[in-house]
Amino acid sequence: VYDMLDDNQNYQRPTLLAFLRTLRGTVPGPLTVVWDQVPIHECEMVADYLAAERDVAIEPLPPYAPELNPADGTWRYVTYGRLPNCTPPTLEILRTKIVEELERPRGRPEMLKSFVRFTKLFAA
């Protein structure tokens, strides 16, 4: 549903809002978004959107708790499991390798569920 931004671009409030809109358009019915407490998640632009979208609920993770965040499990898998000794000669090659590895779990629901189970937060 969502891709990495171009090189040297970070997710900011407008891109977060675009992500929520894309997610809302893709997932039918009520939606609960579980996210960490990165400051870009708390802004007027996002708050206004969530107030208008009554069937989108936000469940924040505790601050500074990467062990509770399934997305961090994905990064752990890529960083330590797939690319622990990767030393590409350019940032472009590094980015390509990271994208390839982030796409590896796509279509493998058991792998994705393992990242959620690792948190011990949800039954998956």
XYZ file of C-alpha atoms in Angstrom:
124
model
C 0.000 0.000 0.000
C 2.816 2.401 0.785
C 6.343 2.766 -0.503
C 9.557 4.329 0.691
C 9.996 8.004 -0.123
C 12.685 9.240 -2.475
C 16.254 9.449 -1.189
C 16.851 11.996 1.548
C 13.151 12.565 2.176
C 11.556 11.883 5.536
C 8.007 11.183 6.485
C 6.408 14.365 7.736
C 2.885 15.400 8.621
C 1.580 15.626 5.008
C 2.991 12.199 4.108
C 1.531 10.709 7.292
C -1.850 12.112 6.355
C -1.476 10.679 2.838
C -0.659 7.297 4.402
C -3.793 7.394 6.584
C -5.941 8.341 3.605
C -4.433 5.553 1.500
C -4.955 3.053 4.314
C -8.550 4.211 4.825
C -9.232 3.805 1.100
C -7.716 0.323 1.055
C -9.098 -1.255 4.234
C -12.895 -1.544 4.323
C -14.864 -1.120 7.530
C -13.677 0.137 10.909
C -9.914 0.502 11.222
C -7.635 0.533 14.255
C -4.152 1.926 13.714
C -1.530 0.954 16.286
C 1.455 3.248 16.174
C 4.328 4.461 18.244
C 4.444 7.948 19.694
C 6.667 9.612 17.133
C 5.925 13.366 17.210
C 4.647 13.462 13.603
C 1.678 11.346 14.704
C 0.457 14.132 16.955
C -0.368 17.161 14.871
C -3.407 19.247 14.102
C -3.581 17.981 10.520
C -3.818 14.338 11.653
C -6.143 15.165 14.566
C -8.554 16.938 12.190
C -8.537 13.964 9.836
C -9.172 11.483 12.648
C -12.015 13.623 14.029
C -13.714 13.464 10.619
C -13.048 9.735 10.126
C -14.997 8.311 13.046
C -14.361 4.685 12.044
C -10.581 5.092 12.334
C -9.294 4.528 15.859
C -5.761 5.133 17.077
C -4.150 2.939 19.720
C -0.784 4.396 20.756
C 2.059 2.237 21.977
C 3.875 3.375 25.121
C 6.707 5.806 24.419
C 10.202 4.373 23.937
C 9.030 0.786 23.633
C 10.386 -0.627 20.367
C 9.990 -4.161 21.723
C 6.208 -3.621 21.601
C 6.122 -2.361 18.017
C 5.633 -5.010 15.300
C 7.221 -2.660 12.746
C 10.421 -2.776 14.783
C 10.320 -6.564 14.424
C 10.442 -6.083 10.676
C 13.458 -3.804 11.013
C 15.127 -6.304 13.369
C 14.585 -9.055 10.811
C 16.094 -6.983 8.001
C 18.942 -5.486 10.029
C 20.090 -8.543 11.957
C 18.632 -11.463 10.011
C 19.042 -10.475 6.384
C 21.684 -7.728 6.142
C 23.936 -8.042 9.206
C 27.196 -7.763 7.254
C 25.971 -5.853 4.231
C 28.478 -3.173 3.233
C 27.406 -1.901 -0.162
C 29.666 0.594 -1.901
C 26.928 3.214 -2.421
C 23.786 4.449 -0.698
C 21.811 3.597 -3.821
C 22.807 -0.060 -3.569
C 22.105 -0.072 0.182
C 18.650 1.381 -0.410
C 17.947 -1.226 -3.110
C 18.975 -4.058 -0.756
C 16.833 -2.678 2.082
C 13.790 -2.345 -0.182
C 14.289 -5.911 -1.441
C 14.453 -7.246 2.109
C 11.467 -5.205 3.307
C 9.454 -6.703 0.455
C 10.487 -10.280 1.312
C 7.689 -10.790 3.929
C 5.027 -9.659 1.415
C 2.709 -12.557 0.724
C 4.077 -14.505 3.706
C 1.432 -13.988 6.412
C 3.094 -16.335 8.902
C 6.269 -14.273 8.809
C 4.300 -11.064 9.311
C 2.362 -12.638 12.176
C 5.651 -13.611 13.814
C 6.584 -9.933 14.100
C 3.297 -9.310 15.928
C 3.640 -12.416 18.149
C 7.132 -11.297 19.161
C 5.627 -8.227 20.868
C 3.437 -10.382 23.145
C 0.732 -7.699 22.742
C -1.708 -9.381 20.384
C -2.923 -12.866 19.675
C -1.989 -13.622 16.095
